XYZ file of N, CA and C in Angstrom:
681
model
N -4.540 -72.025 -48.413
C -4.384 -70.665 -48.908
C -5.724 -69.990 -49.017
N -6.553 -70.752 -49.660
C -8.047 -70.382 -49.579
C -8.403 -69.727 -48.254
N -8.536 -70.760 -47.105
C -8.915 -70.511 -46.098
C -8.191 -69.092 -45.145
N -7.130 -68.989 -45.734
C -6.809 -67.807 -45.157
C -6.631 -66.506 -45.354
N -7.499 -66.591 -46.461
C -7.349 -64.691 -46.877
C -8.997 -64.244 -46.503
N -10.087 -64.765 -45.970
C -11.023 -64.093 -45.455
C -10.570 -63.785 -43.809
N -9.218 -64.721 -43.351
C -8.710 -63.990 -41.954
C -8.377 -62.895 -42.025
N -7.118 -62.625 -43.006
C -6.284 -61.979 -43.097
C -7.261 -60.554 -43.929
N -8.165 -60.691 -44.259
C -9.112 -59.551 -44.817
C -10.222 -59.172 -43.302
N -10.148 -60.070 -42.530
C -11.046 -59.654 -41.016
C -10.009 -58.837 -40.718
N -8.858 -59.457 -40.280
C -8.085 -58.565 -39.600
C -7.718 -56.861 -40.363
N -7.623 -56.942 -41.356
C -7.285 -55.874 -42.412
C -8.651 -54.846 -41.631
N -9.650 -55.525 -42.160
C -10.815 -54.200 -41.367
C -10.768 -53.983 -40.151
N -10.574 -54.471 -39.411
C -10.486 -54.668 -37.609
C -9.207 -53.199 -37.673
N -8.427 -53.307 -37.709
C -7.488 -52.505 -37.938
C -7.434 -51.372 -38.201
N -7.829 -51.273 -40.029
C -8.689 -49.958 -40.044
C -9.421 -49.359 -39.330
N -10.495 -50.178 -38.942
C -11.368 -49.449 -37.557
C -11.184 -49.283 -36.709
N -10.087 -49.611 -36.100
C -8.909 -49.140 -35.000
C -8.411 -47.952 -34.562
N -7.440 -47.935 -36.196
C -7.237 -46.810 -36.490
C -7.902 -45.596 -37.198
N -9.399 -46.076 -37.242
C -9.854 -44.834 -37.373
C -11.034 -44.465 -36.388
N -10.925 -45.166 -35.331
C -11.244 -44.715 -33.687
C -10.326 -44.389 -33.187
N -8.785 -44.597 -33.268
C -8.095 -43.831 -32.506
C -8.152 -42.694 -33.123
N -7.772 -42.368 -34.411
C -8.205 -40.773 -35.348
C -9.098 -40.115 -34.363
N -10.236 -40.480 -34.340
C -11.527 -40.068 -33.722
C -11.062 -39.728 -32.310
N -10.757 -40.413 -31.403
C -9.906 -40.315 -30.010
C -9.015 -38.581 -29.615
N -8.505 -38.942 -30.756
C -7.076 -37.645 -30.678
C -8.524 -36.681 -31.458
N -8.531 -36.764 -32.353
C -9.426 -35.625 -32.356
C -10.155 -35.067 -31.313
N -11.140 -35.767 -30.633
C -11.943 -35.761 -29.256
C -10.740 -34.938 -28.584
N -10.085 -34.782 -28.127
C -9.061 -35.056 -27.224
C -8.074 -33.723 -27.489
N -7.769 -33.184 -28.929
C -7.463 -32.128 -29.455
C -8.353 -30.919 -29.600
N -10.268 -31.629 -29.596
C -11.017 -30.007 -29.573
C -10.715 -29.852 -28.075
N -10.831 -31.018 -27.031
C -10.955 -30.562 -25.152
C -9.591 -29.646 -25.057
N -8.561 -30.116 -25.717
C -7.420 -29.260 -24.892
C -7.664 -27.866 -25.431
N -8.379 -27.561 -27.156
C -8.083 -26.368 -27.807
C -9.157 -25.623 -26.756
N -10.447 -26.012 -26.273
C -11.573 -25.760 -25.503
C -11.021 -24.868 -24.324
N -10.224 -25.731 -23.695
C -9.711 -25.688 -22.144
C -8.786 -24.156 -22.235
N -7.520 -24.608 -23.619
C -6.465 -23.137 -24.086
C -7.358 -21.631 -24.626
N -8.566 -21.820 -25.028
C -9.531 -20.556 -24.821
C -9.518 -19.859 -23.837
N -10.097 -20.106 -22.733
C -10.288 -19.932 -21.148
C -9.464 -19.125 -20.849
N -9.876 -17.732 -20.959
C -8.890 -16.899 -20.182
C -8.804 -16.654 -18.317
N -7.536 -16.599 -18.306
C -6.869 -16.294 -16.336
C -7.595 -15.472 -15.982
N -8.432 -15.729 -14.759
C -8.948 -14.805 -13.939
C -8.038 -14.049 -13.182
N -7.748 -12.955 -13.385
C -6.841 -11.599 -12.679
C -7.661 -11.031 -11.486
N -6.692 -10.471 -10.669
C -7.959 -9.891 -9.364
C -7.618 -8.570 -10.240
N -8.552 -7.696 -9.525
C -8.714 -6.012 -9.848
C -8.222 -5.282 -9.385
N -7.120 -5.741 -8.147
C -6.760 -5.173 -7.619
C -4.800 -5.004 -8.022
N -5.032 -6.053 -9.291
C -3.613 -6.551 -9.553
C -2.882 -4.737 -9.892
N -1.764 -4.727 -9.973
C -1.131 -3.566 -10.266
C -1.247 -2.185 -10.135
N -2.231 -2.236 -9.143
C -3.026 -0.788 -8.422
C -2.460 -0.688 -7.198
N -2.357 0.699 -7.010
C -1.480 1.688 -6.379
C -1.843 2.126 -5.152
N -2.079 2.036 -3.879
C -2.301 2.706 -2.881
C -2.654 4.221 -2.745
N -3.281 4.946 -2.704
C -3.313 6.483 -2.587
C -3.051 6.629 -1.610
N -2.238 7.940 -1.654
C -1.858 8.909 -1.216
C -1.731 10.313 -1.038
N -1.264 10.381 -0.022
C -1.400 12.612 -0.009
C -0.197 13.145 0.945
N 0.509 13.546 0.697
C 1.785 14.211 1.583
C 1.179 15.825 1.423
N 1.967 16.346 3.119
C 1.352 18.075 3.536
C 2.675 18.464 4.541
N 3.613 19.329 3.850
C 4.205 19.872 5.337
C 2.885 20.362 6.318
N 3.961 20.077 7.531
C 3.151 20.078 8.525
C 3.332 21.921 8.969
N 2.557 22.581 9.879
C 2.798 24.017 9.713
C 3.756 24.725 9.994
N 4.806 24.264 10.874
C 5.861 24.880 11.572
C 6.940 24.009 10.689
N 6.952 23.651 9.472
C 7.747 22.795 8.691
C 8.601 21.700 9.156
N 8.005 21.413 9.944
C 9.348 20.343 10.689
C 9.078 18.720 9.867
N 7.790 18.574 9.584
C 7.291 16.866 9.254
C 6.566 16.876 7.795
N 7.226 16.139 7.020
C 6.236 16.267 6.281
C 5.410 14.738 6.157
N 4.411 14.879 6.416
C 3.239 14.029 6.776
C 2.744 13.316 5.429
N 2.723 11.709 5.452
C 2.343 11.099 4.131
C 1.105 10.260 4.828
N -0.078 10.126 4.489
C -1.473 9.572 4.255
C -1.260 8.478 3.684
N -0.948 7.340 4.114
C -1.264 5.660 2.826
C -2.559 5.475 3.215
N -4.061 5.422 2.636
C -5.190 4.723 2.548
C -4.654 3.203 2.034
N -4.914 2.358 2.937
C -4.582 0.989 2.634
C -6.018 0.315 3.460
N -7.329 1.338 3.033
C -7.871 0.311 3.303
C -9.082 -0.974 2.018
N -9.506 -2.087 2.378
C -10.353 -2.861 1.288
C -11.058 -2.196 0.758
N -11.147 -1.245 1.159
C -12.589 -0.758 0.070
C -11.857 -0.064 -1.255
N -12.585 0.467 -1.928
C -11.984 0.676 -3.529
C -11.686 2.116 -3.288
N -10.780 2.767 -2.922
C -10.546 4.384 -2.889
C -9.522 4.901 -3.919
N -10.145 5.404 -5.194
C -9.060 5.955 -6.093
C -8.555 7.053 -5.815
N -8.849 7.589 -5.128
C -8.445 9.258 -4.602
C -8.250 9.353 -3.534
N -7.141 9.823 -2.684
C -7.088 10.423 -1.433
C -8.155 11.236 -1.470
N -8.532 12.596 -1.803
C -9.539 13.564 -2.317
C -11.026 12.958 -2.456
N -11.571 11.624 -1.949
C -12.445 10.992 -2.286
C -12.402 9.788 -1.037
N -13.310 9.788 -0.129
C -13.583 8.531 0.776
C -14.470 7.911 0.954
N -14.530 6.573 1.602
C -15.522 6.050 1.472
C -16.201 6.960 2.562
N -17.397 7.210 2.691
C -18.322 7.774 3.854
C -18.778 6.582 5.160
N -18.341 5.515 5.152
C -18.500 4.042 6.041
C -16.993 4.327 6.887
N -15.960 4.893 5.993
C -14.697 4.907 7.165
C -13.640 4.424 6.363
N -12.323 4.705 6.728
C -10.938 3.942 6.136
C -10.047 3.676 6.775
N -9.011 3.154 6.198
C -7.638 2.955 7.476
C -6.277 3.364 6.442
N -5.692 4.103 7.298
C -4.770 5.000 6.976
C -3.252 4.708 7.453
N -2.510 4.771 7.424
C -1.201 4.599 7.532
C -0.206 6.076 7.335
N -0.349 6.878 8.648
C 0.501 8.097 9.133
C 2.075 7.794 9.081
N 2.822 8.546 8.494
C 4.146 8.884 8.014
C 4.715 10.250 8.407
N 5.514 9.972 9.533
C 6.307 11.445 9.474
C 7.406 11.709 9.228
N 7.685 12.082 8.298
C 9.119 12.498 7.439
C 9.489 13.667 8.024
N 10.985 13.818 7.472
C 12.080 14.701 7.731
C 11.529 15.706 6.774
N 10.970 17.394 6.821
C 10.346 18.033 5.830
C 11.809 19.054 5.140
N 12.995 19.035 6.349
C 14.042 19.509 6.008
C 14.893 18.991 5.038
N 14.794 17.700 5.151
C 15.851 16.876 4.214
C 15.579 16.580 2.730
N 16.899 16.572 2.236
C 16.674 16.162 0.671
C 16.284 15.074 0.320
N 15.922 14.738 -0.440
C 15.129 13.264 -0.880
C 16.462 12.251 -1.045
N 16.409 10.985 -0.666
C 17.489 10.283 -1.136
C 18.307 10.101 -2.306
N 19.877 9.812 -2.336
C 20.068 9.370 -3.392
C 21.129 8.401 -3.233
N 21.927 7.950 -4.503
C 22.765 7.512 -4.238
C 23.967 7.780 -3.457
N 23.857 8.991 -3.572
C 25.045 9.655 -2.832
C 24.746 10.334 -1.763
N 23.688 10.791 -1.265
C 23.130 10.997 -0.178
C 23.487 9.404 0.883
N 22.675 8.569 0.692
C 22.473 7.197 0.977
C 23.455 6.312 0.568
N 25.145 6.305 0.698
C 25.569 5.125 0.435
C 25.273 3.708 0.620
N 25.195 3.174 -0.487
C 25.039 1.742 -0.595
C 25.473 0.819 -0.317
N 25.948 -0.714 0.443
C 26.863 -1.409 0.309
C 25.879 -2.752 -0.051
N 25.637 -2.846 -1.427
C 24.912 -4.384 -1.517
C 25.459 -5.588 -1.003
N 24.424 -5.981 -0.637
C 25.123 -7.883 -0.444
C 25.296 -8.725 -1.669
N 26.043 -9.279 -1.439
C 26.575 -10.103 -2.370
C 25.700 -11.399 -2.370
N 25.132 -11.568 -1.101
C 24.004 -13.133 -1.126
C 22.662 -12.732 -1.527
N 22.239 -11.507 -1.055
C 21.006 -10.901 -1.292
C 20.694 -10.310 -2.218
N 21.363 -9.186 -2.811
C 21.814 -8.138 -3.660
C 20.694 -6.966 -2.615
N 20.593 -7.120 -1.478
C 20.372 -6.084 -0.772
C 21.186 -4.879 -0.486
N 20.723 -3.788 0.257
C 21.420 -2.680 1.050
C 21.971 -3.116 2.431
N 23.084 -2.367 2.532
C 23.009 -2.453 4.400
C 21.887 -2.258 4.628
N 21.285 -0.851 4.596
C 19.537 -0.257 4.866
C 18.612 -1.670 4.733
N 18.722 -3.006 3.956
C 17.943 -3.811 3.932
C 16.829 -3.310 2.743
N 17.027 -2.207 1.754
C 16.460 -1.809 0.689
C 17.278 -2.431 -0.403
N 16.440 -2.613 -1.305
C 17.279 -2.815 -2.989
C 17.767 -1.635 -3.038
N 19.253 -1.982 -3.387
C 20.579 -1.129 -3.396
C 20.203 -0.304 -4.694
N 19.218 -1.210 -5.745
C 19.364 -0.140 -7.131
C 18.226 1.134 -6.775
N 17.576 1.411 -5.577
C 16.506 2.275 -5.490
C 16.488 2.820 -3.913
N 17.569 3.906 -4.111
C 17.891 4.647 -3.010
C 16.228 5.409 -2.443
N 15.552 6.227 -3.921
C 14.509 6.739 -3.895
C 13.547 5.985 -2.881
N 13.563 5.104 -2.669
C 12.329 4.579 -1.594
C 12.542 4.423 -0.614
N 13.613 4.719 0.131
C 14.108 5.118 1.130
C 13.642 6.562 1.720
N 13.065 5.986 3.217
C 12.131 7.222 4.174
C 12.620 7.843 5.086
N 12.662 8.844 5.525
C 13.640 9.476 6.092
C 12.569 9.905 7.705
N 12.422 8.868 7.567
C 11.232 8.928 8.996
C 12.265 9.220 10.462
N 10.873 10.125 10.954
C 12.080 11.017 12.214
C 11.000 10.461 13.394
N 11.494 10.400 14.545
C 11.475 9.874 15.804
C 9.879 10.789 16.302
N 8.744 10.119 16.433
C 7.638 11.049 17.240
C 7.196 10.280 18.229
N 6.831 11.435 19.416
C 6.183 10.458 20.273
C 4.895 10.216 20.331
N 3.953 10.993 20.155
C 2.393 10.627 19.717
C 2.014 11.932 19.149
N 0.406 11.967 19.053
C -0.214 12.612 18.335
C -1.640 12.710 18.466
N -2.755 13.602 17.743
C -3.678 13.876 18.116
C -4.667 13.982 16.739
N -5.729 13.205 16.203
C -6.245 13.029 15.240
C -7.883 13.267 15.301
N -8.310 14.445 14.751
C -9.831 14.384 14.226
C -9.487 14.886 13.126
N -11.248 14.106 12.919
C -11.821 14.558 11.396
C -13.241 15.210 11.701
N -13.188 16.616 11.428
C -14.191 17.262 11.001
C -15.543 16.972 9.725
N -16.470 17.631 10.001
C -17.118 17.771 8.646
C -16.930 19.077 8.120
N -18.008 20.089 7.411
C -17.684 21.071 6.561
C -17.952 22.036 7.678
N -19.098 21.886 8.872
C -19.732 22.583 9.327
C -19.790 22.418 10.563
N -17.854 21.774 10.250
C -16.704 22.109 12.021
C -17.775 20.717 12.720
N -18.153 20.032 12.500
C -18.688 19.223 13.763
C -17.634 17.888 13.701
N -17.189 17.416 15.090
C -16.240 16.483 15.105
C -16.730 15.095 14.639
N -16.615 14.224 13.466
C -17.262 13.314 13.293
C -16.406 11.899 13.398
N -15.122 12.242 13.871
C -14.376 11.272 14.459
C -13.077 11.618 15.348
N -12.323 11.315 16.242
C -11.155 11.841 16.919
C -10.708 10.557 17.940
N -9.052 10.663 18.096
C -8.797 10.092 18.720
C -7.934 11.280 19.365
N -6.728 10.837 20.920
C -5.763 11.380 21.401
C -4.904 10.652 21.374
N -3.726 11.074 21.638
C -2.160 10.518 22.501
C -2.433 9.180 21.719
N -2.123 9.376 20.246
C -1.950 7.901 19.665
C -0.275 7.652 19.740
N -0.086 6.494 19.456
C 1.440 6.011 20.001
C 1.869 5.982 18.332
N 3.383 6.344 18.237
C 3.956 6.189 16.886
C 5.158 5.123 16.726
N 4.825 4.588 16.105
C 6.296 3.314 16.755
C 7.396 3.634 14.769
N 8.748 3.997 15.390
C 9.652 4.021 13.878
C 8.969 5.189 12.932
N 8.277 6.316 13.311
C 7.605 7.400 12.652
C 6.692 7.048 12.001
N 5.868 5.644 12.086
C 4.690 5.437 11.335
C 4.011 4.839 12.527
N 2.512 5.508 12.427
C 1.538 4.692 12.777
C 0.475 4.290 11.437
N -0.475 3.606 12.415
C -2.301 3.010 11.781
C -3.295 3.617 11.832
N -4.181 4.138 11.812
C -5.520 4.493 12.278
C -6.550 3.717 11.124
N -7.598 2.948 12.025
C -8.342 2.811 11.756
C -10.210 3.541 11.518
N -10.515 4.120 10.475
C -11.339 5.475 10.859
C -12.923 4.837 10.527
N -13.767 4.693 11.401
C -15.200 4.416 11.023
C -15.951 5.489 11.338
N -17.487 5.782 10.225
C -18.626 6.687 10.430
C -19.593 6.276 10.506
N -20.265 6.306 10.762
C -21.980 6.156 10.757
C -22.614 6.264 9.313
N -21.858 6.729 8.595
C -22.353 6.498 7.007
C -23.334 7.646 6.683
N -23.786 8.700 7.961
C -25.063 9.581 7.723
C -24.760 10.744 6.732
N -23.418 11.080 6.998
C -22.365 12.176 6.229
C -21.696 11.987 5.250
N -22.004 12.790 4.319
C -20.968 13.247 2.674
C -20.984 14.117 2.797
N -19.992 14.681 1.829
C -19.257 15.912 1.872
C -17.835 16.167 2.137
N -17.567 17.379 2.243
C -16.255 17.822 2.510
C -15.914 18.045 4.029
N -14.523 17.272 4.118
C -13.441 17.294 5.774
C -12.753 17.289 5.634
N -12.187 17.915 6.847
C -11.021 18.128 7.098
C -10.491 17.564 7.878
N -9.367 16.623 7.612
C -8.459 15.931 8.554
C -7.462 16.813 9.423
N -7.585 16.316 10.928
C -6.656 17.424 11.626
C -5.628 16.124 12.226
N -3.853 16.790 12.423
C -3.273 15.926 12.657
C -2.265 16.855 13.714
N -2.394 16.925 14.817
C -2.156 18.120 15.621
C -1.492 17.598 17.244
N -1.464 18.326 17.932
C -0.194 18.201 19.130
C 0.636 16.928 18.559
N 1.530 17.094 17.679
C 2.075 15.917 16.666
C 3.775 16.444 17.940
N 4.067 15.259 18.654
C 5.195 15.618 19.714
C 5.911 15.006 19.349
N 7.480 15.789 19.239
C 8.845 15.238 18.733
C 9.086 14.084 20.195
N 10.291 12.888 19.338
C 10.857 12.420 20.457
C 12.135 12.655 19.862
N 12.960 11.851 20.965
C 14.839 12.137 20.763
C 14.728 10.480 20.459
N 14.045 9.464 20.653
C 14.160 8.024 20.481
C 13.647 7.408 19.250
N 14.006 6.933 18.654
C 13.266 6.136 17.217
C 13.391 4.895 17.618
N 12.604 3.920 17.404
C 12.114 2.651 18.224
C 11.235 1.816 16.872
N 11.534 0.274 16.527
C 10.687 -0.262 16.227
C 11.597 -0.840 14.834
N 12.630 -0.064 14.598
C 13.495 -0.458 13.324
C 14.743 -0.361 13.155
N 15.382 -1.465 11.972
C 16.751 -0.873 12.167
C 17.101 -0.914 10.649
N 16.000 -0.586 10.203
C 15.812 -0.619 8.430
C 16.427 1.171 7.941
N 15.976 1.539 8.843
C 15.545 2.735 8.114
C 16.461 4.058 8.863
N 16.993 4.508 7.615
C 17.681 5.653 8.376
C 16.930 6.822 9.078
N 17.862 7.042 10.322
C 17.418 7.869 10.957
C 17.628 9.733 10.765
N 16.634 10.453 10.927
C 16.247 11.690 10.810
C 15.613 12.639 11.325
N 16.642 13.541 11.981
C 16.573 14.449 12.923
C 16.089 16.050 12.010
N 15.044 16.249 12.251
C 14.545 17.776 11.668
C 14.540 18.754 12.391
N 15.056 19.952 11.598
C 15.740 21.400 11.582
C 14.411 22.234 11.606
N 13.632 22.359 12.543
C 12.357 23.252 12.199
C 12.291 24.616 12.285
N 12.349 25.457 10.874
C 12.866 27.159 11.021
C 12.496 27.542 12.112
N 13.086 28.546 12.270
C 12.999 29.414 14.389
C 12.060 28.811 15.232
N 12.181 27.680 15.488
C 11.658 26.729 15.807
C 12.747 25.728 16.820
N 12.781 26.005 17.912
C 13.465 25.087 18.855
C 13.157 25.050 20.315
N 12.391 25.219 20.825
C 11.671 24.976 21.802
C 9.985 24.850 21.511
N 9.570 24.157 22.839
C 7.696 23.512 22.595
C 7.089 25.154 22.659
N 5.816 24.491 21.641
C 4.809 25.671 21.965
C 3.995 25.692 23.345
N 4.531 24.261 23.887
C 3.468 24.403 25.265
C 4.766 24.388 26.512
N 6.099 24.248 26.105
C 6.989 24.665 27.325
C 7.048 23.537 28.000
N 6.972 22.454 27.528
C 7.372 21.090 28.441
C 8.509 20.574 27.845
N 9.462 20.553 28.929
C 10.802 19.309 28.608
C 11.155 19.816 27.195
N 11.184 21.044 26.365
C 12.118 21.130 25.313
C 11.229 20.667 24.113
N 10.125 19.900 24.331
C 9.179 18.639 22.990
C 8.995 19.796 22.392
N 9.019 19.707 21.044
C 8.318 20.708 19.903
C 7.323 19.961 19.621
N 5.777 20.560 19.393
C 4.337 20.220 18.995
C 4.753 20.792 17.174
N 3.814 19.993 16.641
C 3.433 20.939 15.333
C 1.740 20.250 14.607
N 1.573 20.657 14.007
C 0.215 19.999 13.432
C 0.295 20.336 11.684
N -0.665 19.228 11.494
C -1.305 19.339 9.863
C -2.359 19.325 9.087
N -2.721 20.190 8.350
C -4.823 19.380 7.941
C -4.717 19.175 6.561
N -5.072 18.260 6.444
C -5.763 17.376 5.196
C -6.654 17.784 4.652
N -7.348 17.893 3.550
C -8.784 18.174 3.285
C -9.209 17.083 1.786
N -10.226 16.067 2.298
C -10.345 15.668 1.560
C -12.032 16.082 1.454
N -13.375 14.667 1.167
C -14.127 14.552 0.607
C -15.058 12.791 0.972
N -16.240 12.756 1.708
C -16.791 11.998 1.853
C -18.009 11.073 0.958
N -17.480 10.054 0.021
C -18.593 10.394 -1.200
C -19.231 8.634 -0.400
């Protein structure tokens, strides 16, 4: 009996000190995780930001013309560009037609998708484009003092939207004017089967201004700002 209570008193401390290194352990172990749950999520800057834009009937009212700047660089303003160049995304809408609705736009959701026939969410007729059939078009950008500081011709429009990609030399700021001009109807819409189709009513307006094959021309200018 003697002999065995200085065991049974080793083991007693052994134990304790066990358990009060594992204490120590979880503690260790409880500041790293509280450390780690500090650390706030890196968000990009670009999270929940909006594309700019600029819509312009066009002059003979037939299109009304929407501007998406979708390009990397940081542009909060249509009214504001980079002076290095941007890329744009041309829209030609129906300038006659009413804006969508539900009842304009019948719906038939899917039942697997909860899509539209249109292939739009059935609950948001509103984003639905009423893009009309063009066959090309004609694009400069001026400066203030009329000198051409970029232009293309006979760009191709595929489903009433094109791209342009726009670069400068960076030498120029200031104020331009975007020109969007011999803008030529087609009878064909090509490239989609998303999107309803839209034929525009252009007031006393039914034959070309240049007398070829019936095509109606029309044009549009922009005016923004080179900062």
């Amino acid at each position: 009996m003697i002999l065995l209570f200085p065991a049974i008193s080793g083991f007693g401390q052994n134990s304790t000190e066990n358990v009060q290194n594992g204490t120590t352990n979880n503690t260790n172990s409880s500041a790293n995780t509280n450390g780690s749950n500090t650390q706030q999520p890196i968000k990009s800057a670009s999270t929940g930001s909006q594309l700019p834009v600029t819509t312009k009937i066009s002059e003979k009212g037939i299109y009304k013309v929407q501007l998406t700047f979708i390009t990397t660089l940081p542009i909060q303003s249509p009214n504001l560009l980079p002076k290095s160049g941007f890329q744009t995304q041309i829209e030609f809408l129906n300038a006659s037609a009413a804006a969508p609705t539900s009842n304009t736009i019948p719906q038939k959701e899917s039942a697997i998708r909860g899509e539209s026939s249109l292939g739009m969410p059935a609950s948001q007729p509103n984003i639905i484009k009423r893009l009309v059939p063009v066959d090309s078009f004609d694009m400069a950008i001026y400066s203030n003092d009329g000198k051409v500081l970029w232009n293309k011709t006979n760009q191709a429009v595929t489903a009433g939207t094109a791209t342009e990609t726009v670069s400068f030399n960076g030498n120029y700021t200031g104020p331009i004017t975007i020109l969007i001009n011999n803008i030529k109807s087609s009878n064909i819409m090509t490239g989609t089967v998303t999107t309803p189709l839209s034929t525009p009513t252009p007031p006393n307006t039914t034959t070309s201004s240049t007398g070829g094959n019936g095509t109606t021309t029309d044009s549009v200018r922009f005016n923004s700002k080179l900062t």
